[in-house]
Amino acid sequence: MKILIIEDEPSLREIMQRALVQERYVVETAANYAEADAKIAAYSYDCILLDIMLPDGSGLDLLHHLKELRKRENVIIISARDSLDDKILGLDMGADDYLPKPFHTAELLARIKSVLRRGKSGGEMSLVLGNVTLEPDSSRVLINGKELVLLKKEFDILLYFMQRPNHLIDKSVLAEAVWGDHVDQADNFHFVYAQMKNLRRKLVEAGANIEIKAIYGFGYKLIPPAS
Ligand code: CA
């Protein structure tokens, strides 16, 4: 799960970042409107924490831009402005929740979990392909009803592929989705190859009838069983 924190106040940004990393989210941050706008356009997130008053613009305009881009990110507005107008306007513009500052990190984490749960679509909690069932909520993978133990990143990779069966996934897109945009600078994708190798081996050993195929020189594709 990848979260973008948009907040210009450095200490608050760091507190939120630390709390989220501890919960094992992939976290990126933006300290101003321009930075946030560039990230929103280039990447996808599971949840965006959005400050309204930014030094170079309004968070509400970012919300508007998200809509224009037809993005479906979950958005939680975090705002010091205690104005009811902001809250109503924000929720009206498609934000999922509103958390007034100051707040406890425990409250923030609870709101994020709730928004992610709701955003995960109408009660359809688990993904099923062939004999593989993935439960995002409990982070469990079952093969023929038997639990397959995966490391966190292996689970994230499998989730990403199970949401996109038959799609050819470029390895750089995969790296960005699972590890965050700091991998942009990585000069190789050894970590992707290593995790993919382990995940594919585990799936085969557990008797999964889905296959994540390596497409030479490009990336990977999840092939569901022929029905
Ligand atoms: Ca601010």
Coordinates of C-alpha atoms and ligand atoms in Angstrom, one line a residue:
M1 CA 0.0 0.0 0.0
K2 CA 1.4 3.3 -1.1
I3 CA 0.6 6.6 0.6
L4 CA 1.5 10.2 -0.4
I5 CA 1.7 12.8 2.3
I6 CA 1.2 16.3 1.1
E7 CA 2.1 18.6 3.9
D8 CA 4.3 21.7 4.0
E9 CA 5.0 21.7 7.8
P10 CA 8.3 19.7 8.1
S11 CA 7.8 18.3 11.6
L12 CA 4.3 17.2 11.1
R13 CA 5.2 15.6 7.8
E14 CA 8.0 13.7 9.4
I15 CA 5.8 12.5 12.3
M16 CA 3.2 11.2 9.8
Q17 CA 5.9 9.6 7.7
R18 CA 7.5 7.8 10.6
A19 CA 4.2 6.5 11.8
L20 CA 3.2 5.2 8.4
V21 CA 6.5 3.6 7.7
Q22 CA 6.2 1.8 11.0
E23 CA 2.9 0.4 9.8
R24 CA 4.8 -0.8 6.7
Y25 CA 3.2 1.4 4.2
V26 CA 5.3 2.7 1.2
V27 CA 5.4 6.4 1.9
E28 CA 6.2 9.4 -0.3
T29 CA 6.0 13.0 0.6
A30 CA 5.5 16.3 -1.1
A31 CA 6.2 19.6 0.7
N32 CA 4.4 22.0 -1.6
Y33 CA 1.7 22.3 -4.3
A34 CA 4.1 22.0 -7.3
E35 CA 5.8 18.9 -5.9
A36 CA 2.5 17.3 -5.1
D37 CA 1.0 18.1 -8.5
A38 CA 3.9 16.5 -10.3
K39 CA 3.7 13.3 -8.2
I40 CA -0.1 13.0 -8.6
A41 CA 0.3 13.3 -12.4
A42 CA 3.1 10.8 -12.6
Y43 CA 2.3 8.1 -10.0
S44 CA -0.6 6.3 -8.4
Y45 CA -1.3 5.9 -4.7
D46 CA -3.6 4.0 -2.6
C47 CA -4.2 6.9 -0.3
I48 CA -3.3 10.6 -0.3
L49 CA -3.1 12.7 2.8
L50 CA -3.8 16.2 1.7
D51 CA -3.1 19.5 3.5
I52 CA -5.3 22.3 2.3
M53 CA -3.1 25.3 2.9
L54 CA 0.1 24.9 1.0
P55 CA 2.7 27.7 0.4
D56 CA 2.2 27.8 -3.3
G57 CA -1.4 26.8 -3.7
S58 CA -4.5 25.1 -2.3
G59 CA -5.0 21.4 -1.6
L60 CA -8.5 21.8 -3.0
D61 CA -7.0 22.6 -6.4
L62 CA -5.0 19.4 -6.2
L63 CA -8.2 17.5 -5.5
H64 CA -9.7 19.1 -8.5
H65 CA -6.7 18.1 -10.6
L66 CA -7.0 14.5 -9.4
K67 CA -10.6 14.4 -10.6
E68 CA -9.5 15.8 -14.0
L69 CA -6.9 13.1 -14.3
R70 CA -9.7 10.6 -13.5
K71 CA -7.7 9.2 -10.7
R72 CA -9.4 7.2 -8.0
E73 CA -7.1 7.6 -5.1
N74 CA -8.5 7.7 -1.7
V75 CA -8.0 11.2 -0.2
I76 CA -8.0 12.2 3.4
I77 CA -7.9 16.0 3.9
I78 CA -5.9 17.0 6.9
S79 CA -6.4 20.7 7.6
A80 CA -5.7 23.2 10.3
R81 CA -8.4 25.4 9.0
D82 CA -11.2 24.7 11.3
S83 CA -13.7 25.9 8.7
L84 CA -16.8 23.9 8.0
D85 CA -16.7 25.3 4.4
D86 CA -13.4 23.5 3.7
K87 CA -14.7 20.3 5.0
I88 CA -17.9 20.4 3.0
L89 CA -16.2 21.6 -0.1
G90 CA -13.5 19.0 0.1
L91 CA -15.9 16.1 0.7
D92 CA -18.0 17.5 -2.1
M93 CA -15.1 17.5 -4.4
G94 CA -14.5 13.8 -3.8
A95 CA -12.3 13.6 -0.7
D96 CA -13.1 10.4 1.3
D97 CA -12.5 11.8 4.8
Y98 CA -11.5 14.9 6.7
L99 CA -9.2 15.0 9.7
P100 CA -8.8 18.3 11.5
K101 CA -5.4 19.2 12.9
P102 CA -4.1 18.6 15.5
F103 CA -4.7 14.9 15.5
H104 CA -3.1 11.8 17.1
T105 CA -1.2 9.5 14.8
A106 CA -3.4 6.6 16.1
E107 CA -6.5 8.5 14.8
L108 CA -4.8 9.1 11.4
L109 CA -3.9 5.4 11.1
A110 CA -7.4 4.4 11.9
R111 CA -8.8 6.8 9.3
I112 CA -6.4 5.5 6.7
K113 CA -7.3 1.9 7.4
S114 CA -11.0 2.7 7.2
V115 CA -10.7 4.6 3.9
L116 CA -8.6 1.8 2.3
R117 CA -11.1 -0.8 3.4
R118 CA -14.0 1.2 2.0
G119 CA -12.0 2.0 -1.2
K120 CA -11.4 -1.6 -1.8
S121 CA -14.8 -1.9 -3.5
G122 CA -18.1 -3.1 -2.3
G123 CA -17.4 -5.8 0.1
E124 CA -15.3 -7.7 -2.4
M125 CA -12.4 -8.2 0.0
S126 CA -10.6 -11.1 -1.6
L127 CA -9.2 -11.6 -5.1
V128 CA -9.6 -15.1 -6.6
L129 CA -7.7 -16.4 -9.7
G130 CA -7.6 -20.1 -10.4
N131 CA -6.8 -21.8 -7.1
V132 CA -5.3 -18.7 -5.6
T133 CA -7.1 -16.5 -3.1
L134 CA -5.6 -13.3 -1.9
E135 CA -7.1 -11.5 1.0
P136 CA -5.8 -7.9 1.1
D137 CA -7.3 -7.1 4.5
S138 CA -5.6 -9.9 6.4
S139 CA -2.6 -10.1 4.0
R140 CA -3.2 -13.8 3.5
V141 CA -2.7 -15.9 0.4
L142 CA -4.4 -19.2 0.1
I143 CA -3.7 -21.9 -2.5
N144 CA -6.3 -24.6 -2.6
G145 CA -7.4 -23.3 0.8
K146 CA -3.9 -23.8 2.2
E147 CA -2.0 -20.7 3.4
L148 CA 1.1 -19.7 1.5
V149 CA 3.4 -17.6 3.6
L150 CA 4.9 -14.7 1.6
L151 CA 7.2 -11.8 2.6
K152 CA 5.6 -8.4 2.6
K153 CA 7.0 -7.3 -0.8
E154 CA 6.2 -10.7 -2.4
F155 CA 2.6 -10.2 -1.2
D156 CA 2.5 -6.6 -2.6
I157 CA 3.8 -7.9 -5.9
L158 CA 1.2 -10.7 -6.1
L159 CA -1.6 -8.3 -5.2
Y160 CA -0.5 -5.9 -8.0
F161 CA -0.5 -8.7 -10.5
M162 CA -3.8 -10.3 -9.4
Q163 CA -5.4 -6.9 -9.9
R164 CA -4.1 -6.9 -13.4
P165 CA -4.4 -10.5 -14.9
N166 CA -3.2 -10.8 -18.5
H167 CA -1.6 -7.4 -18.4
L168 CA 2.0 -7.0 -19.5
I169 CA 3.7 -5.1 -16.6
D170 CA 6.9 -3.3 -17.3
K171 CA 9.4 -3.9 -14.6
S172 CA 10.0 -0.2 -13.9
V173 CA 6.2 0.3 -13.4
L174 CA 6.2 -2.7 -11.1
A175 CA 9.2 -1.3 -9.2
E176 CA 7.5 2.1 -8.8
A177 CA 4.2 0.6 -7.7
V178 CA 5.7 -1.7 -5.1
W179 CA 8.8 0.2 -3.9
G180 CA 8.0 3.8 -4.5
D181 CA 9.5 6.4 -6.7
H182 CA 13.0 6.4 -5.2
V183 CA 13.6 3.4 -7.5
D184 CA 13.6 5.9 -10.4
Q185 CA 17.2 6.5 -9.7
A186 CA 18.1 2.9 -9.3
D187 CA 20.5 1.9 -12.1
N188 CA 19.3 -1.7 -12.1
F189 CA 16.4 -3.8 -11.2
H190 CA 18.2 -6.6 -9.3
F191 CA 15.8 -6.3 -6.3
V192 CA 12.8 -6.7 -8.6
Y193 CA 14.3 -9.8 -10.2
A194 CA 15.2 -11.3 -6.8
Q195 CA 11.8 -10.8 -5.3
M196 CA 10.0 -12.0 -8.5
K197 CA 12.2 -15.1 -8.6
N198 CA 11.3 -16.0 -5.0
L199 CA 7.6 -15.3 -5.5
R200 CA 7.4 -17.4 -8.7
R201 CA 9.2 -20.2 -7.0
K202 CA 6.8 -20.2 -4.0
L203 CA 3.8 -20.2 -6.3
V204 CA 5.1 -23.2 -8.2
E205 CA 6.0 -25.1 -5.1
A206 CA 2.6 -24.5 -3.6
G207 CA 0.9 -25.8 -6.7
A208 CA -0.7 -22.5 -7.8
N209 CA -2.3 -22.8 -11.2
I210 CA -1.7 -19.2 -12.1
E211 CA 1.7 -18.2 -13.5
I212 CA 3.7 -15.0 -13.5
K213 CA 5.5 -15.2 -16.8
A214 CA 8.7 -13.3 -17.4
I215 CA 8.6 -11.5 -20.8
Y216 CA 12.2 -11.2 -21.8
G217 CA 13.5 -7.6 -21.9
F218 CA 10.2 -6.1 -20.8
G219 CA 8.6 -7.3 -17.7
Y220 CA 6.0 -9.8 -16.4
K221 CA 2.5 -11.0 -17.0
L222 CA 0.1 -13.0 -14.8
I223 CA -1.5 -15.8 -16.7
P224 CA -4.6 -17.2 -15.1
P225 CA -5.4 -20.9 -15.8
A226 CA -7.3 -21.6 -19.0
S227 CA -11.0 -22.1 -18.1
Ligands
CA1 CA -0.1 23.7 5.6

